[in-house]
mmCIF file of N, CA, C and O in Angstrom:
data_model
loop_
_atom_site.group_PDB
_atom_site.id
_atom_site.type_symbol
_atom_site.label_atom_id
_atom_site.label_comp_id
_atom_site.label_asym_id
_atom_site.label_seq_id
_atom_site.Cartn_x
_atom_site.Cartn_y
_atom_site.Cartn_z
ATOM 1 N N UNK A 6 397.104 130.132 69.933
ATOM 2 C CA UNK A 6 398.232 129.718 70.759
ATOM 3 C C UNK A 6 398.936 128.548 70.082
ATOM 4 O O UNK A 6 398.300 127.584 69.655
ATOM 5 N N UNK A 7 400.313 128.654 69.987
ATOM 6 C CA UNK A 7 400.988 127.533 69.825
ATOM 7 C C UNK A 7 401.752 126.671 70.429
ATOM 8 O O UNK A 7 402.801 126.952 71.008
ATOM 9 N N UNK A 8 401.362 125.800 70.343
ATOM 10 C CA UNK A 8 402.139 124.973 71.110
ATOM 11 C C UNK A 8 403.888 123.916 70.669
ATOM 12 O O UNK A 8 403.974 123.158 69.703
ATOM 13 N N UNK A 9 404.810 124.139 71.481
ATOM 14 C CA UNK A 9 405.787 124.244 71.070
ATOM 15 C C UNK A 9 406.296 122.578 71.475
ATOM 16 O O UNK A 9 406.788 121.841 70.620
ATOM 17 N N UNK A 10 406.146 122.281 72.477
ATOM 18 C CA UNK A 10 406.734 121.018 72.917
ATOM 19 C C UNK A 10 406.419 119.564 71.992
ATOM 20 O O UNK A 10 405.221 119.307 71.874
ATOM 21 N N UNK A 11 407.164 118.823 71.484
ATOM 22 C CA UNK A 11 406.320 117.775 70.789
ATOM 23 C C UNK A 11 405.802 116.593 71.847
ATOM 24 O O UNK A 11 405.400 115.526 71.385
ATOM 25 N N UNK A 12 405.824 116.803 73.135
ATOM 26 C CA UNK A 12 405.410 116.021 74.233
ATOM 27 C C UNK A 12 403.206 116.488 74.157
ATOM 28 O O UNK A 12 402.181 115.826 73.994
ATOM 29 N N UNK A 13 403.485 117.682 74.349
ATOM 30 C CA UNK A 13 401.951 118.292 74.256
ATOM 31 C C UNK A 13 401.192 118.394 72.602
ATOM 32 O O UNK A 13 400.044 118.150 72.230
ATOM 33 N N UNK A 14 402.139 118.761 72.031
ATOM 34 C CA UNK A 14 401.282 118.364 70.231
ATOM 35 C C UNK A 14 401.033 116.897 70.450
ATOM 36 O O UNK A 14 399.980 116.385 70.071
ATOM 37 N N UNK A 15 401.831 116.317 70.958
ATOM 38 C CA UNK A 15 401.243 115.017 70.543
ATOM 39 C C UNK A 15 399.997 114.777 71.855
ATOM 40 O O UNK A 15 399.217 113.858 71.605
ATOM 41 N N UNK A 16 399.804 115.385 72.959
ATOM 42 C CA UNK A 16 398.881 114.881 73.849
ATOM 43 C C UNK A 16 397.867 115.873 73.160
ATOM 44 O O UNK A 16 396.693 115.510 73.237
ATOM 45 N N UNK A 17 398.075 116.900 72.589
ATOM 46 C CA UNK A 17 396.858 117.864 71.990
ATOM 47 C C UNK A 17 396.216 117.055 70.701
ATOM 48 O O UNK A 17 395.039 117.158 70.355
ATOM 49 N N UNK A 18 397.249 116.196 70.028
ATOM 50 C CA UNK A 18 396.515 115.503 69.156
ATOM 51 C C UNK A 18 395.866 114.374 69.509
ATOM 52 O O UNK A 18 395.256 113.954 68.526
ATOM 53 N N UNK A 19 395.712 113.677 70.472
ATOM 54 C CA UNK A 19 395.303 112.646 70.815
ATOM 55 C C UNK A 19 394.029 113.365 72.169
ATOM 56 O O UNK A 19 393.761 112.652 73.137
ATOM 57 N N UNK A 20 393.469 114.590 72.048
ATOM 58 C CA UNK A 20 392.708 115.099 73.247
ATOM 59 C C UNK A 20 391.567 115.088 72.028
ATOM 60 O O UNK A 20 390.655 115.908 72.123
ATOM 61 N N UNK A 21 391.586 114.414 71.178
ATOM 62 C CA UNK A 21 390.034 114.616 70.279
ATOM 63 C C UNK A 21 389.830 113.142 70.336
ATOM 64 O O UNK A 21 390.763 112.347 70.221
ATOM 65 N N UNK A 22 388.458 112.759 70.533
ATOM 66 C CA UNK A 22 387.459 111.675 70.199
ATOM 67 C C UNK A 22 388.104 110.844 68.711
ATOM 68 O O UNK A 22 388.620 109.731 68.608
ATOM 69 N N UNK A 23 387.857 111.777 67.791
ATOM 70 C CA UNK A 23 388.071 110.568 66.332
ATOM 71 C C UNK A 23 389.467 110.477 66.643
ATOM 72 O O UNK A 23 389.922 109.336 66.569
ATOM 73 N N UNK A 24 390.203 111.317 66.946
ATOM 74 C CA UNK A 24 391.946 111.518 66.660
ATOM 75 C C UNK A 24 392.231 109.879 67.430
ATOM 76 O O UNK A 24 392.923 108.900 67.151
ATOM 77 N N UNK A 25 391.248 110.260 68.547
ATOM 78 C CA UNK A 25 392.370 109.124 69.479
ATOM 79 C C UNK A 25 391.991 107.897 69.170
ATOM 80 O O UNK A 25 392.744 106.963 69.447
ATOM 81 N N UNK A 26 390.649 107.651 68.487
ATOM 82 C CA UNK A 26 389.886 106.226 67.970
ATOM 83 C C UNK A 26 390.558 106.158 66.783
ATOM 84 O O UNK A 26 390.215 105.037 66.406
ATOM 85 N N UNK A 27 391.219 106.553 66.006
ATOM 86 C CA UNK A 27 392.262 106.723 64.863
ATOM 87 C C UNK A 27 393.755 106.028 64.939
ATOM 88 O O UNK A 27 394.403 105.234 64.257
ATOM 89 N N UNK A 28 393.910 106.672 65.988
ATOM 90 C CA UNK A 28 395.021 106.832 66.779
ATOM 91 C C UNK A 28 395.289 104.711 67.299
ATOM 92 O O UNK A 28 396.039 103.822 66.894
ATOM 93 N N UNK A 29 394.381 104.788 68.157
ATOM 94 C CA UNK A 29 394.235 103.593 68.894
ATOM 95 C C UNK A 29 394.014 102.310 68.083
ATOM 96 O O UNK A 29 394.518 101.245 68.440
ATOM 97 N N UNK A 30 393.031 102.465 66.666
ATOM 98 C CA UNK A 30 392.665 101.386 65.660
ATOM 99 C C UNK A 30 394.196 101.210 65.174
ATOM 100 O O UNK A 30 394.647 100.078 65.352
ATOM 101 N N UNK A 31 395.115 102.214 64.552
ATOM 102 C CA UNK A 31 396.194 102.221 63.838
ATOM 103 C C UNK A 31 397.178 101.192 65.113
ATOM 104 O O UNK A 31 398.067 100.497 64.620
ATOM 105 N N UNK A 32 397.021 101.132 66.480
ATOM 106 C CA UNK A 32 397.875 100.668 67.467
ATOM 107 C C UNK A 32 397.789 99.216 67.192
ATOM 108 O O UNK A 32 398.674 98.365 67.112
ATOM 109 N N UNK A 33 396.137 99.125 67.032
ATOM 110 C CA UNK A 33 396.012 97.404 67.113
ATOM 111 C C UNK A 33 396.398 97.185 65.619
ATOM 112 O O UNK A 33 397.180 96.259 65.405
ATOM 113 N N UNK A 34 395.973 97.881 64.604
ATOM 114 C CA UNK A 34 396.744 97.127 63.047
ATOM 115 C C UNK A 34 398.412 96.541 63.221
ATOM 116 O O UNK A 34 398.977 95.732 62.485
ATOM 117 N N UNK A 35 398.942 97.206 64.385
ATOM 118 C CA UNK A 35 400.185 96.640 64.201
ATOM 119 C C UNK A 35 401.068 97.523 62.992
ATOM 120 O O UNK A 35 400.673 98.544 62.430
ATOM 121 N N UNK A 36 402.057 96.986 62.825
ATOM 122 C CA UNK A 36 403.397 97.659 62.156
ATOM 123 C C UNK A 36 403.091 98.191 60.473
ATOM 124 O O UNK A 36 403.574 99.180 59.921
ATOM 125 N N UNK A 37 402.064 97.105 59.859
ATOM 126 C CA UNK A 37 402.074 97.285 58.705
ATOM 127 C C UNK A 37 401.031 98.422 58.094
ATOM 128 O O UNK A 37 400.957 98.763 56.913
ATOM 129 N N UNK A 38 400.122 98.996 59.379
ATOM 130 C CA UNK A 38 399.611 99.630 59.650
ATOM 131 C C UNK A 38 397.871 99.213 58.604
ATOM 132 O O UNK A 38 397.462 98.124 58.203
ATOM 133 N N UNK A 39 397.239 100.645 58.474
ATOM 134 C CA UNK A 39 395.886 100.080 57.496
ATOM 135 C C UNK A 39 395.436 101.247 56.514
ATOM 136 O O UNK A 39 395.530 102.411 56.901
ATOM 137 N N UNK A 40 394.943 100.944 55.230
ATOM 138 C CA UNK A 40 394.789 102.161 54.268
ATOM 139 C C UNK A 40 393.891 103.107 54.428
ATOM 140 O O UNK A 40 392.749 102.992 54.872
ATOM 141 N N UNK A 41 394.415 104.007 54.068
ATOM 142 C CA UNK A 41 393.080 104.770 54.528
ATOM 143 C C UNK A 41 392.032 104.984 54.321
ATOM 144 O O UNK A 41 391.383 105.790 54.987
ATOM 145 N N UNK A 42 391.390 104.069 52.961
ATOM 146 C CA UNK A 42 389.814 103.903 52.766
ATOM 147 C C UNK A 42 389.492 102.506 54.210
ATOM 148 O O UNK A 42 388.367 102.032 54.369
ATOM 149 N N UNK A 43 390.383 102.194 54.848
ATOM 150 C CA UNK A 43 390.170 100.813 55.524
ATOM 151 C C UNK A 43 389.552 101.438 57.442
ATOM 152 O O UNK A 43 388.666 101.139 58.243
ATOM 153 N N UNK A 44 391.061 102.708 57.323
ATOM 154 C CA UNK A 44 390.287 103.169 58.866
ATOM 155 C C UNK A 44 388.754 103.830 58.707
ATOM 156 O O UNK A 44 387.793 103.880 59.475
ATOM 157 N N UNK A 45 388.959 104.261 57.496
ATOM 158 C CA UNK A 45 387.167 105.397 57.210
ATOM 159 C C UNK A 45 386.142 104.102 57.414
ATOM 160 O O UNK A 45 384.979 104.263 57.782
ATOM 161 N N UNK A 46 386.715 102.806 57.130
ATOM 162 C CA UNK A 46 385.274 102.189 57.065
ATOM 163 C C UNK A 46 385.569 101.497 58.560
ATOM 164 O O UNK A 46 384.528 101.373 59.205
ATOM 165 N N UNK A 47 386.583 101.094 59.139
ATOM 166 C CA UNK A 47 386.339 100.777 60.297
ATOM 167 C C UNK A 47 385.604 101.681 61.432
ATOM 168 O O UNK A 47 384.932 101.184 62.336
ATOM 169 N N UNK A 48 385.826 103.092 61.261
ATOM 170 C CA UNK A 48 385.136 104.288 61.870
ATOM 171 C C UNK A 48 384.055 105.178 61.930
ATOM 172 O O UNK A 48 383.489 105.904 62.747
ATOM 173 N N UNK A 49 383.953 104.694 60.218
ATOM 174 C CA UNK A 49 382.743 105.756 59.911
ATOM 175 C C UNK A 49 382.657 106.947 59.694
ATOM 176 O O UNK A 49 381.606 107.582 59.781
ATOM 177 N N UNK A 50 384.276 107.630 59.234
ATOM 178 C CA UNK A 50 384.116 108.546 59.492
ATOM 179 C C UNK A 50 384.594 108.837 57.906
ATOM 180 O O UNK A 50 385.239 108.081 57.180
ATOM 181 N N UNK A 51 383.998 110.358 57.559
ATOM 182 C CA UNK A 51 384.199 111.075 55.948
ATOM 183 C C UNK A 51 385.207 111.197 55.860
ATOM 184 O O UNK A 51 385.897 111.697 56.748
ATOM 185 N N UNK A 52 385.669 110.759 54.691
ATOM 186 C CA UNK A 52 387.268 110.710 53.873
ATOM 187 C C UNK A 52 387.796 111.877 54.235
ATOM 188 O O UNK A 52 388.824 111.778 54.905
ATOM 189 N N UNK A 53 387.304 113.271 53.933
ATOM 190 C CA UNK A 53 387.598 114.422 54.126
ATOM 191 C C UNK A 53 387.664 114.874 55.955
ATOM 192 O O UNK A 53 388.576 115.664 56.199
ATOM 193 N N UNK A 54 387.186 114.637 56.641
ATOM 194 C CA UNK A 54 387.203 114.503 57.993
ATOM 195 C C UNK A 54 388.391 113.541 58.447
ATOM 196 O O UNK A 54 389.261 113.848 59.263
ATOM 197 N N UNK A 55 388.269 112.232 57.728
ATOM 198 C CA UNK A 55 389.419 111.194 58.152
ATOM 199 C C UNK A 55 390.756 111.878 57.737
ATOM 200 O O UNK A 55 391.717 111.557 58.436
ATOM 201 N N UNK A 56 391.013 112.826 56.655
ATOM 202 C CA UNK A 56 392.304 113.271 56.094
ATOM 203 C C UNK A 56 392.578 114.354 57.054
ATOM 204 O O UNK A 56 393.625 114.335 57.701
ATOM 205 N N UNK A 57 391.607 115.413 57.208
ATOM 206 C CA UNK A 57 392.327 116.626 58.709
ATOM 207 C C UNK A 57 392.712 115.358 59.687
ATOM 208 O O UNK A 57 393.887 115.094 59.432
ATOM 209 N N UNK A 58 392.344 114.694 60.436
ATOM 210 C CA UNK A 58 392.752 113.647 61.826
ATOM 211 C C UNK A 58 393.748 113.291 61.284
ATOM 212 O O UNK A 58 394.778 113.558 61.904
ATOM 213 N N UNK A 59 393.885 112.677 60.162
ATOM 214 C CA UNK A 59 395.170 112.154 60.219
ATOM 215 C C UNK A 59 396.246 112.832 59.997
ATOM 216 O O UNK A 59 397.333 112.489 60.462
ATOM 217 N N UNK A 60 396.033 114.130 59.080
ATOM 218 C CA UNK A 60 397.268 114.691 58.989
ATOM 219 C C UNK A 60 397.460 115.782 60.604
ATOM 220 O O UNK A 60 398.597 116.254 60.604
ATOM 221 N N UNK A 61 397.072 115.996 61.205
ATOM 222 C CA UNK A 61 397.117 116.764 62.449
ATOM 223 C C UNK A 61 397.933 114.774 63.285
ATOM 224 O O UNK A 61 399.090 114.852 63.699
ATOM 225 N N UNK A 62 397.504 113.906 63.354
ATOM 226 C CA UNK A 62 398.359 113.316 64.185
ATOM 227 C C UNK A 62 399.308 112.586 63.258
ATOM 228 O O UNK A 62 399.498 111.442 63.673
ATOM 229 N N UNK A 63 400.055 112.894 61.998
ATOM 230 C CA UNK A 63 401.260 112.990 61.001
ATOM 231 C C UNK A 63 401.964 114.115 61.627
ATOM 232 O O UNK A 63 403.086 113.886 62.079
ATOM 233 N N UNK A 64 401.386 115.505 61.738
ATOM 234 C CA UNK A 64 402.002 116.477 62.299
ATOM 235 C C UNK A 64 402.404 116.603 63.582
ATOM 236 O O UNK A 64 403.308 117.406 63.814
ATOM 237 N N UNK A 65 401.840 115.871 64.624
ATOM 238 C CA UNK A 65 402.457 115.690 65.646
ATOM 239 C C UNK A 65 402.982 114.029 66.081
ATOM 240 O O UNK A 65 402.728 113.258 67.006
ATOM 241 N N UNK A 66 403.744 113.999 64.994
ATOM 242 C CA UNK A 66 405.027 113.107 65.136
ATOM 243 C C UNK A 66 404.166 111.762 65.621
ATOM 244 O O UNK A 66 405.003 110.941 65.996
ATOM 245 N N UNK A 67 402.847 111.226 65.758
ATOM 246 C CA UNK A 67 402.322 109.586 66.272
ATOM 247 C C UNK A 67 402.302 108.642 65.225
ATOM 248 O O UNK A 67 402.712 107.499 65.430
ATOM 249 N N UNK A 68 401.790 109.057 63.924
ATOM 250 C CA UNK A 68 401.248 108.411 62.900
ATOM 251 C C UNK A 68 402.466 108.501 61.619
ATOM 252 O O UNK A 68 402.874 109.662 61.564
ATOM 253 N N UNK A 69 403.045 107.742 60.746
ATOM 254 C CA UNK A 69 403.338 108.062 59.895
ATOM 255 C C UNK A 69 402.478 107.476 58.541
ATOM 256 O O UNK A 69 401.486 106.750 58.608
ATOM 257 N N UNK A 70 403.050 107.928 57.432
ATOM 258 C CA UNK A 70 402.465 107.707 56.773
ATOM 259 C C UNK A 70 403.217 106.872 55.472
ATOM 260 O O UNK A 70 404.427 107.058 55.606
ATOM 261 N N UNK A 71 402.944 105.995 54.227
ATOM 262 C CA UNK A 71 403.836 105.688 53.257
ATOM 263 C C UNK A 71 402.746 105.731 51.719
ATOM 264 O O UNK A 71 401.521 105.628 51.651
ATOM 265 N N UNK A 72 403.438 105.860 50.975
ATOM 266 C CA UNK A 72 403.022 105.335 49.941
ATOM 267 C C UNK A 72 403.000 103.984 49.100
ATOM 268 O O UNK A 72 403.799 103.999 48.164
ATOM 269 N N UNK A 73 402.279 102.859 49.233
ATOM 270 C CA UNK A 73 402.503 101.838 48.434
ATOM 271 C C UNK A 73 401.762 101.555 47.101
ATOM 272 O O UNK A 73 400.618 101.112 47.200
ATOM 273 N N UNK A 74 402.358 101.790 45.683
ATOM 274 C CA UNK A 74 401.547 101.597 44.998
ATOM 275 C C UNK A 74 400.648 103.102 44.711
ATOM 276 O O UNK A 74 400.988 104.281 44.605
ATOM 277 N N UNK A 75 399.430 102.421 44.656
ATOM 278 C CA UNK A 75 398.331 104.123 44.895
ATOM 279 C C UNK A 75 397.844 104.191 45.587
ATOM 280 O O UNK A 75 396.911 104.992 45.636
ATOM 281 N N UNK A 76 398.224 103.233 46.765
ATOM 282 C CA UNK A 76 397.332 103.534 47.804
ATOM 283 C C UNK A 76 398.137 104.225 49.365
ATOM 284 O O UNK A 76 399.354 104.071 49.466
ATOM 285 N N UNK A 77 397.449 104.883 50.382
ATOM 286 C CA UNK A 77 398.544 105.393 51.311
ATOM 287 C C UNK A 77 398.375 104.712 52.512
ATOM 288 O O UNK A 77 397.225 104.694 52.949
ATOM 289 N N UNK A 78 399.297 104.111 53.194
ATOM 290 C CA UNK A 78 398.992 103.621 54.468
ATOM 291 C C UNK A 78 399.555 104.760 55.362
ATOM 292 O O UNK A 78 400.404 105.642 55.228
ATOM 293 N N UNK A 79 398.503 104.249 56.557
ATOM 294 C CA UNK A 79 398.795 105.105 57.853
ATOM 295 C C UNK A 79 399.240 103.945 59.353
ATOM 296 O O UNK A 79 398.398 103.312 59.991
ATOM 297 N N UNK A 80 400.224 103.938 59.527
ATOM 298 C CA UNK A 80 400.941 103.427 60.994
ATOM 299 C C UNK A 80 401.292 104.106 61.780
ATOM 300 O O UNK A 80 401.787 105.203 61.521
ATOM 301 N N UNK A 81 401.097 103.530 63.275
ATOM 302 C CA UNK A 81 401.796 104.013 64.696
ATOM 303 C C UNK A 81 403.329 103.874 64.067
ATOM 304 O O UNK A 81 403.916 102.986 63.448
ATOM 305 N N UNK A 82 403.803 105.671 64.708
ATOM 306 C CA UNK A 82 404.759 105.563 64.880
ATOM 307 C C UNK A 82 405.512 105.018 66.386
ATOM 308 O O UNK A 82 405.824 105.850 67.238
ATOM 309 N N UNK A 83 405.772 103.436 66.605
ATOM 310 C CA UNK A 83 406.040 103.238 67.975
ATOM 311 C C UNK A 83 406.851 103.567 68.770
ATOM 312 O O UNK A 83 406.672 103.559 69.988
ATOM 313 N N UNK A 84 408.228 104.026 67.987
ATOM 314 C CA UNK A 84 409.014 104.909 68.709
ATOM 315 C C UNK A 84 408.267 105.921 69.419
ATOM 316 O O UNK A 84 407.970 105.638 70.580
ATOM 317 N N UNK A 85 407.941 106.916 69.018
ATOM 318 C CA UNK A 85 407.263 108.072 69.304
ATOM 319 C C UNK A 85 406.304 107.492 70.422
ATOM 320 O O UNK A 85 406.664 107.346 71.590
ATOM 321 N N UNK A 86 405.309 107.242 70.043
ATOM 322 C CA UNK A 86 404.430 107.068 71.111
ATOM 323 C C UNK A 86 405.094 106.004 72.511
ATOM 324 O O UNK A 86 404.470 106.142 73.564
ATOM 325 N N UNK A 87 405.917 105.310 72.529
ATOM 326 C CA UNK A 87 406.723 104.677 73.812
ATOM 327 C C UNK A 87 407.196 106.125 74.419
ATOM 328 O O UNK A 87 406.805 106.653 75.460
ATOM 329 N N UNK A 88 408.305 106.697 73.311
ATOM 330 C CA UNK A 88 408.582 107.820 74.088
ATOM 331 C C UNK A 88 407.416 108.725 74.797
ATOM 332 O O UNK A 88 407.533 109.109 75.961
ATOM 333 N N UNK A 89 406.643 108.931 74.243
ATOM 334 C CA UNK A 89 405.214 109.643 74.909
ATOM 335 C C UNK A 89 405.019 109.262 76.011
ATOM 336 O O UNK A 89 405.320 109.975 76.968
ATOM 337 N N UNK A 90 404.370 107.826 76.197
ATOM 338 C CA UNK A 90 404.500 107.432 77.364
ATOM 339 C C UNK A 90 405.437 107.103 78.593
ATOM 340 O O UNK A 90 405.102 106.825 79.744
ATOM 341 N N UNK A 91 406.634 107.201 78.072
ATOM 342 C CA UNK A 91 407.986 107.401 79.159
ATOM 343 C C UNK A 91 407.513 108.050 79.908
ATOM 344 O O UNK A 91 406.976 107.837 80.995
ATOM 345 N N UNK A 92 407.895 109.771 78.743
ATOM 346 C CA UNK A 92 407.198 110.938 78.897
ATOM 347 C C UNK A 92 406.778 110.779 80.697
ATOM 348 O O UNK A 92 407.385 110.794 81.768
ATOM 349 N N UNK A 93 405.037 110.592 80.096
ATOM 350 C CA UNK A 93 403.779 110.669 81.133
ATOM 351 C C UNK A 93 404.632 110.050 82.430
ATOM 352 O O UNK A 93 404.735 110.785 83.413
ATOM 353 N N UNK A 94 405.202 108.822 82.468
ATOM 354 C CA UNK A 94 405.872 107.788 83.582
ATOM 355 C C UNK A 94 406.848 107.832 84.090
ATOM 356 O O UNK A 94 407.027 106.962 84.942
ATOM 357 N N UNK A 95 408.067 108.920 83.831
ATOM 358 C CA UNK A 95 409.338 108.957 84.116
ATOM 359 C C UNK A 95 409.081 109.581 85.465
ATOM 360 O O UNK A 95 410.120 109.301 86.061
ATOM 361 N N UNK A 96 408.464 110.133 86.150
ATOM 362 C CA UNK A 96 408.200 110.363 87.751
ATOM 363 C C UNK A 96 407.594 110.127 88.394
ATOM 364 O O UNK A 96 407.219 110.715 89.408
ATOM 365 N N UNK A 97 407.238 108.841 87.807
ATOM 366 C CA UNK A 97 406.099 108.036 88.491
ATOM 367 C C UNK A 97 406.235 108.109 89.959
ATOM 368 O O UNK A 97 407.433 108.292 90.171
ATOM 369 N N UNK A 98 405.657 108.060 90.962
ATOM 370 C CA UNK A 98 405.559 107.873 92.345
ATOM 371 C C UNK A 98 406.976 108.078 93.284
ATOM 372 O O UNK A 98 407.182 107.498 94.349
ATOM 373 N N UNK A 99 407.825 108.970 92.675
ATOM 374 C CA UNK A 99 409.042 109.338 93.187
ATOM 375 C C UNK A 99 408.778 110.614 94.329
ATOM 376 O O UNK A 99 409.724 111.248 94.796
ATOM 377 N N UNK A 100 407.393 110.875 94.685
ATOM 378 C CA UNK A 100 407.364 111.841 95.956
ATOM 379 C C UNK A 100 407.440 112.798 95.019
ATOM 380 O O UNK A 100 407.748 113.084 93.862
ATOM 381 N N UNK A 101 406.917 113.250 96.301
ATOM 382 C CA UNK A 101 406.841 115.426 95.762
ATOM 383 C C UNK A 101 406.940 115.800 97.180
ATOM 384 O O UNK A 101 406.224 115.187 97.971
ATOM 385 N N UNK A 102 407.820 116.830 97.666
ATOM 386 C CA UNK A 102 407.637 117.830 98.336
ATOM 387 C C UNK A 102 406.645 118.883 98.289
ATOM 388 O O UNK A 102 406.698 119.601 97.291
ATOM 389 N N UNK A 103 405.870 119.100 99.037
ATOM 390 C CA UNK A 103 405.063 120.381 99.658
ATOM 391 C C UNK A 103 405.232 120.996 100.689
ATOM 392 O O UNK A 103 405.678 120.604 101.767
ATOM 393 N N UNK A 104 404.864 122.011 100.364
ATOM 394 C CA UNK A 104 405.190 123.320 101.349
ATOM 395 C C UNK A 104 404.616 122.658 102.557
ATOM 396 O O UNK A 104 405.592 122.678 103.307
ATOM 397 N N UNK A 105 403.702 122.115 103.184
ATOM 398 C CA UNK A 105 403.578 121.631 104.270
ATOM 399 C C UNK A 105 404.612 120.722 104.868
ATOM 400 O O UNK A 105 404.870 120.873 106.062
ATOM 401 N N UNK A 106 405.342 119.638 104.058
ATOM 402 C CA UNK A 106 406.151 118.859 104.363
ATOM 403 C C UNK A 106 407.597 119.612 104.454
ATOM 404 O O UNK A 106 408.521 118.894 104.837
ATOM 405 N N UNK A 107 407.931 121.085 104.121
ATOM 406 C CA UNK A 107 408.844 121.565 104.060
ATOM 407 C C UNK A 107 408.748 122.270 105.497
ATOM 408 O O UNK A 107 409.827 122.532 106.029
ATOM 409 N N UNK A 108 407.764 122.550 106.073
ATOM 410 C CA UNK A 108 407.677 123.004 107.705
ATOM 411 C C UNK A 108 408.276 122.241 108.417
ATOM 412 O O UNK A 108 408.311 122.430 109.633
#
């Protein structure tokens, strides 16, 4: 199944354990973000394991990525993820009608 919306790729990428501890470390590095031998050792997790997570949340638009030098950094994209959370909040507590309340 594919999923088409970039509202749900991005909540499908962030519905995994490492993705979202990935995800969340890159939030607190802030703007300049951190390399990627730097999240593997903050996490623990295999280079080769750390590269699928990250490129699955590159692909759904949270994380970008740069090249400096030879090394690659990975940052929150903060646009994106504010919008995400709009997203989730834009109907916040504005009521819902139900069929009971429609009697």
């Amino acid at each position: 199944m594919s999923i088409s919306s970039p509202n749900a790729r991005a909540l499908a990428a962030l519905g995994h354990d490492a993705r979202l501890s990935i995800f969340r470390l890159l939030v607190k590095a802030g703007k300049d973000g951190l390399r990627v031998g730097e999240i593997a050792g903050h996490l623990k997790i295999a280079p080769s394991t750390l590269a699928h997570h990250l490129s699955t949340l590159v692909d759904a638009g949270l994380v970008l990525q740069e090249k400096r030098g030879r090394e690659v950094f990975s940052m929150t994209d903060y646009d994106r993820m504010h919008g995400l959370l709009g997203f989730l909040a834009e109907e916040c507590c504005v009521g819902l009608k139900t069929e009971e309340m429609a009697k």
